[in-house]
Amino acid sequence: MFIAAAVSFYLLLMLHCPAPSSATEKSPCDTCTKLVDRFHKGLEDTSKKNFGGGNTAWEEKTLSKYETSEIRLVEIIENLCDSSDFECNVMVEEHEEQIEKWWFKMRKKYPDLRKWFCIETIEVCCPSGTYGPDCVACLGGAERPCHGNGFCSGDGTRLGDGSCRCKAEYTGPFCLECADGYFSTGRNDTHSFCSECHESCKTCNGPTNTGCKECKEGWTKGDGGCIDVDECSAETSPCKETQYCLNTEGSFSCKSKYFLHFYLSLYCL
Ligand SMILES: *[C@@H]1O[C@H](CO)[C@@H](O)[C@H](O)[C@H]1NC(C)=O
């Protein structure tokens, strides 16, 4: 009975907890890219090797053969994945023949293994600046996705929808508009630059408090621009009877009078 209750409670928890987001999951392109990195590491680690021992003359004769040998390839492939890396091991198992084909036949013509293997052969990655099953250019173009002001969904993979997630300063589908709290310092068809407003502005068209279009909460339109509201000078204090009001730029805080008494009494001892 108790176990059944515990299990159903656990199931209830599972239902209410969001599934791990796909953003944190490793994409097949990540797996492939890591695999290719390990291949290059393997090439490096085996670059000084030969078939094993022997005199220099023998080495010299056979070294070149080892360089392109099946033995070397097997050594490299053995170290492509950590044993715990499930996705990597599956990928190598599924595509070992292609890796062999590249090693023996394609290497000269296609020296870039990642391009040949991940992008063109098993089709899990795209050239950078492109996304999705057919490697279509990101919004804003493949050269500078999102006009350099954001990140393109699926960039460099066969996933995503090419939409832009803009950096804090920018907004809009193409990351060309300035976000609230930022103002434009230059813009044309392809480039847009935004800088942060003064801390007193909600929106602005210049860097100081005189450039505010709207004031942030805790500030009010004054002669020269947005100025701090002294909340503590209000007829009725925003703090409790037992508290002091302390005005700060854009806000205020309440401090306990008794804490102050306590510290003063310590001080006076
Ligand atoms: C737009 O601005 C950028 C950066 O200031 C500049 O490099 C580029 O040439 C400009 N493009 C046009 C079409 O004026």
Short mmCIF file of C-alpha atoms and ligand atoms in Angstrom, two decimals:
data_model
loop_
_atom_site.label_atom_id
_atom_site.label_comp_id
_atom_site.label_asym_id
_atom_site.label_seq_id
_atom_site.Cartn_x
_atom_site.Cartn_y
_atom_site.Cartn_z
CA MET A 1 0.00 0.00 0.00
CA PHE A 2 2.70 2.40 1.06
CA ILE A 3 4.82 1.50 -1.95
CA ALA A 4 1.91 2.01 -4.32
CA ALA A 5 1.32 5.43 -2.78
CA ALA A 6 4.99 6.30 -3.09
CA VAL A 7 5.08 5.20 -6.73
CA SER A 8 1.98 7.17 -7.66
CA PHE A 9 3.38 10.20 -5.85
CA TYR A 10 6.57 9.82 -7.88
CA LEU A 11 4.57 9.54 -11.11
CA LEU A 12 2.65 12.65 -10.14
CA LEU A 13 5.95 14.48 -9.66
CA MET A 14 7.17 13.27 -13.07
CA LEU A 15 4.01 14.56 -14.71
CA HIS A 16 4.46 17.97 -13.18
CA CYS A 17 8.16 18.35 -13.76
CA PRO A 18 9.05 19.65 -17.22
CA ALA A 19 10.96 17.26 -19.43
CA PRO A 20 14.62 18.18 -19.87
CA SER A 21 14.75 20.80 -22.61
CA SER A 22 16.13 19.82 -25.99
CA ALA A 23 18.59 22.71 -25.76
CA THR A 24 20.59 20.89 -23.09
CA GLU A 25 20.43 17.59 -24.96
CA LYS A 26 23.38 16.76 -27.13
CA SER A 27 22.50 17.10 -30.82
CA PRO A 28 23.75 14.51 -33.34
CA CYS A 29 25.89 17.31 -34.80
CA ASP A 30 27.57 17.84 -31.41
CA THR A 31 28.22 14.11 -31.22
CA CYS A 32 29.70 14.07 -34.72
CA THR A 33 31.82 17.17 -34.15
CA LYS A 34 33.25 15.69 -30.95
CA LEU A 35 33.91 12.43 -32.75
CA VAL A 36 35.86 14.24 -35.49
CA ASP A 37 37.84 16.18 -32.86
CA ARG A 38 38.77 12.85 -31.29
CA PHE A 39 39.75 11.54 -34.72
CA HIS A 40 42.16 14.45 -35.14
CA LYS A 41 43.52 13.82 -31.66
CA GLY A 42 43.98 10.17 -32.66
CA LEU A 43 45.85 11.25 -35.79
CA GLU A 44 48.12 13.36 -33.63
CA ASP A 45 48.68 10.64 -31.05
CA THR A 46 49.62 8.13 -33.74
CA SER A 47 51.66 10.51 -35.91
CA LYS A 48 55.00 9.46 -34.39
CA LYS A 49 54.19 5.77 -34.38
CA ASN A 50 55.07 3.03 -36.80
CA PHE A 51 54.44 -0.67 -37.03
CA GLY A 52 56.50 -1.11 -33.87
CA GLY A 53 60.24 -1.11 -33.30
CA GLY A 54 62.86 -2.12 -35.81
CA ASN A 55 65.82 -0.21 -37.11
CA THR A 56 65.65 3.19 -38.70
CA ALA A 57 65.96 1.96 -42.22
CA TRP A 58 63.04 -0.38 -41.69
CA GLU A 59 61.11 2.42 -39.99
CA GLU A 60 61.73 4.79 -42.85
CA LYS A 61 60.48 2.28 -45.34
CA THR A 62 57.36 1.37 -43.40
CA LEU A 63 56.49 4.67 -41.74
CA SER A 64 54.73 5.99 -44.78
CA LYS A 65 52.76 2.78 -45.00
CA TYR A 66 51.73 2.97 -41.34
CA GLU A 67 50.59 6.50 -41.92
CA THR A 68 47.75 5.33 -44.16
CA SER A 69 47.37 1.83 -42.76
CA GLU A 70 44.29 0.02 -41.50
CA ILE A 71 46.15 -0.62 -38.23
CA ARG A 72 46.47 3.09 -37.60
CA LEU A 73 42.80 3.62 -38.48
CA VAL A 74 41.70 0.89 -36.08
CA GLU A 75 43.81 2.44 -33.31
CA ILE A 76 42.18 5.80 -33.92
CA ILE A 77 38.64 4.40 -34.12
CA GLU A 78 39.14 2.49 -30.86
CA ASN A 79 39.63 5.79 -29.06
CA LEU A 80 36.89 7.80 -30.76
CA CYS A 81 34.31 7.47 -27.97
CA ASP A 82 34.35 7.16 -24.20
CA SER A 83 32.74 3.83 -23.33
CA SER A 84 29.97 5.68 -21.47
CA ASP A 85 29.16 7.89 -24.47
CA PHE A 86 26.19 6.02 -25.92
CA GLU A 87 25.42 8.39 -28.81
CA CYS A 88 29.04 8.42 -29.95
CA ASN A 89 29.37 4.62 -29.90
CA VAL A 90 26.14 4.21 -31.88
CA MET A 91 27.31 6.76 -34.44
CA VAL A 92 30.67 5.05 -34.93
CA GLU A 93 29.05 1.63 -35.17
CA GLU A 94 26.52 2.83 -37.74
CA HIS A 95 29.01 4.66 -39.89
CA GLU A 96 32.30 2.81 -39.48
CA GLU A 97 32.22 1.86 -43.15
CA GLN A 98 32.01 5.49 -44.22
CA ILE A 99 34.92 6.42 -41.96
CA GLU A 100 36.92 3.60 -43.57
CA LYS A 101 35.92 4.78 -47.03
CA TRP A 102 37.15 8.28 -46.19
CA TRP A 103 40.41 6.93 -44.76
CA PHE A 104 41.27 4.81 -47.77
CA LYS A 105 39.62 6.62 -50.69
CA MET A 106 38.39 10.13 -49.95
CA ARG A 107 41.03 11.61 -47.67
CA LYS A 108 43.12 13.22 -50.41
CA LYS A 109 40.17 14.79 -52.19
CA TYR A 110 38.26 15.74 -49.03
CA PRO A 111 40.82 16.56 -46.35
CA ASP A 112 38.18 18.16 -44.08
CA LEU A 113 36.73 15.12 -42.28
CA ARG A 114 34.03 17.07 -40.44
CA LYS A 115 32.76 18.60 -43.67
CA TRP A 116 32.82 15.31 -45.53
CA PHE A 117 31.48 13.11 -42.73
CA CYS A 118 29.20 15.24 -40.52
CA ILE A 119 27.82 17.65 -43.11
CA GLU A 120 27.87 15.87 -46.46
CA THR A 121 27.79 12.15 -45.74
CA ILE A 122 25.77 11.37 -42.62
CA GLU A 123 24.08 14.79 -42.77
CA VAL A 124 23.84 15.66 -39.09
CA CYS A 125 25.53 19.08 -39.34
CA CYS A 126 25.15 22.05 -41.70
CA PRO A 127 27.71 24.65 -42.79
CA SER A 128 27.75 27.45 -40.22
CA GLY A 129 25.12 30.14 -40.77
CA THR A 130 22.64 27.54 -42.07
CA TYR A 131 20.15 25.25 -40.31
CA GLY A 132 17.51 22.55 -40.69
CA PRO A 133 17.20 19.37 -42.80
CA ASP A 134 18.26 21.19 -46.00
CA CYS A 135 20.83 23.61 -44.51
CA VAL A 136 18.91 26.79 -45.34
CA ALA A 137 20.45 30.20 -44.58
CA CYS A 138 19.63 31.66 -41.14
CA LEU A 139 17.54 34.85 -40.86
CA GLY A 140 19.82 37.73 -41.74
CA GLY A 141 21.89 35.50 -44.07
CA ALA A 142 24.49 32.78 -43.61
CA GLU A 143 27.37 35.26 -43.54
CA ARG A 144 26.15 37.12 -40.44
CA PRO A 145 23.16 35.28 -38.96
CA CYS A 146 20.79 37.61 -37.07
CA HIS A 147 22.97 40.50 -38.29
CA GLY A 148 25.61 39.57 -35.75
CA ASN A 149 23.27 40.58 -32.91
CA GLY A 150 21.88 37.19 -31.93
CA PHE A 151 21.93 33.42 -32.26
CA CYS A 152 20.21 31.52 -35.06
CA SER A 153 18.12 28.55 -33.93
CA GLY A 154 19.78 25.38 -35.25
CA ASP A 155 22.84 27.21 -36.63
CA GLY A 156 25.28 24.66 -38.04
CA THR A 157 22.98 21.68 -37.37
CA ARG A 158 20.15 19.87 -39.14
CA LEU A 159 17.82 21.09 -36.36
CA GLY A 160 16.12 24.39 -35.43
CA ASP A 161 13.94 26.83 -37.39
CA GLY A 162 16.47 29.55 -38.23
CA SER A 163 14.77 32.15 -36.05
CA CYS A 164 16.90 34.58 -34.07
CA ARG A 165 17.35 34.72 -30.33
CA CYS A 166 18.71 38.26 -29.92
CA LYS A 167 21.34 39.47 -27.48
CA ALA A 168 19.98 41.64 -24.62
CA GLU A 169 20.48 44.92 -26.52
CA TYR A 170 18.44 43.86 -29.56
CA THR A 171 14.96 42.70 -30.52
CA GLY A 172 12.76 42.01 -33.56
CA PRO A 173 12.88 38.99 -35.89
CA PHE A 174 16.18 40.16 -37.40
CA CYS A 175 17.76 41.59 -34.21
CA LEU A 176 17.97 45.04 -35.85
CA GLU A 177 15.69 46.89 -33.36
CA CYS A 178 16.89 48.15 -29.99
CA ALA A 179 15.31 46.45 -26.96
CA ASP A 180 13.65 48.49 -24.20
CA GLY A 181 16.38 50.18 -22.17
CA TYR A 182 18.70 50.54 -25.18
CA PHE A 183 19.06 53.22 -27.87
CA SER A 184 20.40 53.15 -31.41
CA THR A 185 23.94 54.41 -32.04
CA GLY A 186 23.94 53.56 -35.74
CA ARG A 187 21.99 51.56 -38.25
CA ASN A 188 21.78 50.67 -41.93
CA ASP A 189 20.28 47.76 -43.86
CA THR A 190 22.80 45.23 -42.60
CA HIS A 191 24.17 46.59 -39.33
CA SER A 192 22.55 47.88 -36.16
CA PHE A 193 24.22 49.00 -32.95
CA CYS A 194 22.41 49.68 -29.67
CA SER A 195 23.73 50.94 -26.32
CA GLU A 196 22.30 50.89 -22.83
CA CYS A 197 20.14 53.81 -21.62
CA HIS A 198 20.83 55.74 -18.41
CA GLU A 199 19.61 53.80 -15.38
CA SER A 200 16.72 56.25 -14.92
CA CYS A 201 15.15 55.54 -18.35
CA LYS A 202 12.74 52.84 -19.37
CA THR A 203 13.20 53.88 -22.99
CA CYS A 204 15.50 56.54 -24.43
CA ASN A 205 17.21 58.02 -27.46
CA GLY A 206 20.48 59.03 -25.83
CA PRO A 207 22.95 57.94 -23.18
CA THR A 208 22.16 60.31 -20.27
CA ASN A 209 19.06 60.91 -18.13
CA THR A 210 18.09 63.78 -20.45
CA GLY A 211 17.73 61.25 -23.26
CA CYS A 212 14.88 59.38 -21.53
CA LYS A 213 11.61 59.00 -23.41
CA GLU A 214 9.94 57.27 -20.44
CA CYS A 215 11.23 57.13 -16.88
CA LYS A 216 11.75 53.88 -15.04
CA GLU A 217 9.69 53.21 -11.92
CA GLY A 218 11.18 55.16 -9.00
CA TRP A 219 12.12 58.08 -11.28
CA THR A 220 10.05 61.00 -12.55
CA LYS A 221 10.30 63.56 -15.36
CA GLY A 222 12.09 66.63 -13.99
CA ASP A 223 13.58 69.73 -15.60
CA GLY A 224 16.71 68.10 -16.96
CA GLY A 225 15.37 64.59 -17.49
CA CYS A 226 14.37 61.73 -15.23
CA ILE A 227 15.18 62.37 -11.57
CA ASP A 228 14.98 60.18 -8.51
CA VAL A 229 11.70 60.10 -6.58
CA ASP A 230 12.33 60.59 -2.84
CA GLU A 231 9.85 58.03 -1.58
CA CYS A 232 10.78 58.83 2.01
CA SER A 233 9.61 62.46 1.78
CA ALA A 234 6.02 61.38 1.10
CA GLU A 235 3.51 62.55 3.71
CA THR A 236 2.99 58.99 4.90
CA SER A 237 6.21 56.97 5.05
CA PRO A 238 6.18 53.86 2.81
CA CYS A 239 7.79 52.01 5.73
CA LYS A 240 6.26 50.59 8.90
CA GLU A 241 6.01 52.50 12.15
CA THR A 242 8.97 50.53 13.52
CA GLN A 243 11.22 51.32 10.52
CA TYR A 244 13.34 54.12 9.15
CA CYS A 245 12.94 55.00 5.46
CA LEU A 246 16.14 55.25 3.45
CA ASN A 247 15.96 56.82 -0.02
CA THR A 248 18.17 55.37 -2.77
CA GLU A 249 18.56 56.14 -6.48
CA GLY A 250 15.41 54.83 -8.13
CA SER A 251 14.15 53.15 -4.96
CA PHE A 252 14.17 53.17 -1.16
CA SER A 253 14.61 50.71 1.69
CA CYS A 254 13.21 50.27 5.17
CA LYS A 255 15.50 49.63 8.15
CA SER A 256 14.35 48.48 11.57
CA LYS A 257 14.65 51.17 14.22
CA TYR A 258 15.23 48.49 16.84
CA PHE A 259 18.19 47.05 15.00
CA LEU A 260 19.66 50.51 15.07
CA HIS A 261 18.94 50.78 18.80
CA PHE A 262 20.51 47.40 19.31
CA TYR A 263 23.70 48.37 17.47
CA LEU A 264 23.83 51.76 19.17
CA SER A 265 23.52 50.11 22.57
CA LEU A 266 26.34 47.73 21.71
CA TYR A 267 28.40 50.66 20.55
CA CYS A 268 27.74 52.60 23.78
CA LEU A 269 28.66 49.78 26.13
C1 LIG B 1 26.57 49.55 -42.73
O1 LIG B 1 27.35 49.81 -41.57
C2 LIG B 1 28.49 48.99 -41.43
C3 LIG B 1 29.17 49.27 -40.08
O2 LIG B 1 29.19 50.63 -39.78
C4 LIG B 1 29.42 49.21 -42.61
O3 LIG B 1 30.58 48.37 -42.49
C5 LIG B 1 28.68 48.88 -43.89
O4 LIG B 1 29.50 49.14 -45.00
C6 LIG B 1 27.41 49.69 -43.99
N1 LIG B 1 26.63 49.23 -45.15
C7 LIG B 1 26.07 50.08 -46.00
C8 LIG B 1 25.30 49.46 -47.11
O5 LIG B 1 26.19 51.27 -45.91
#
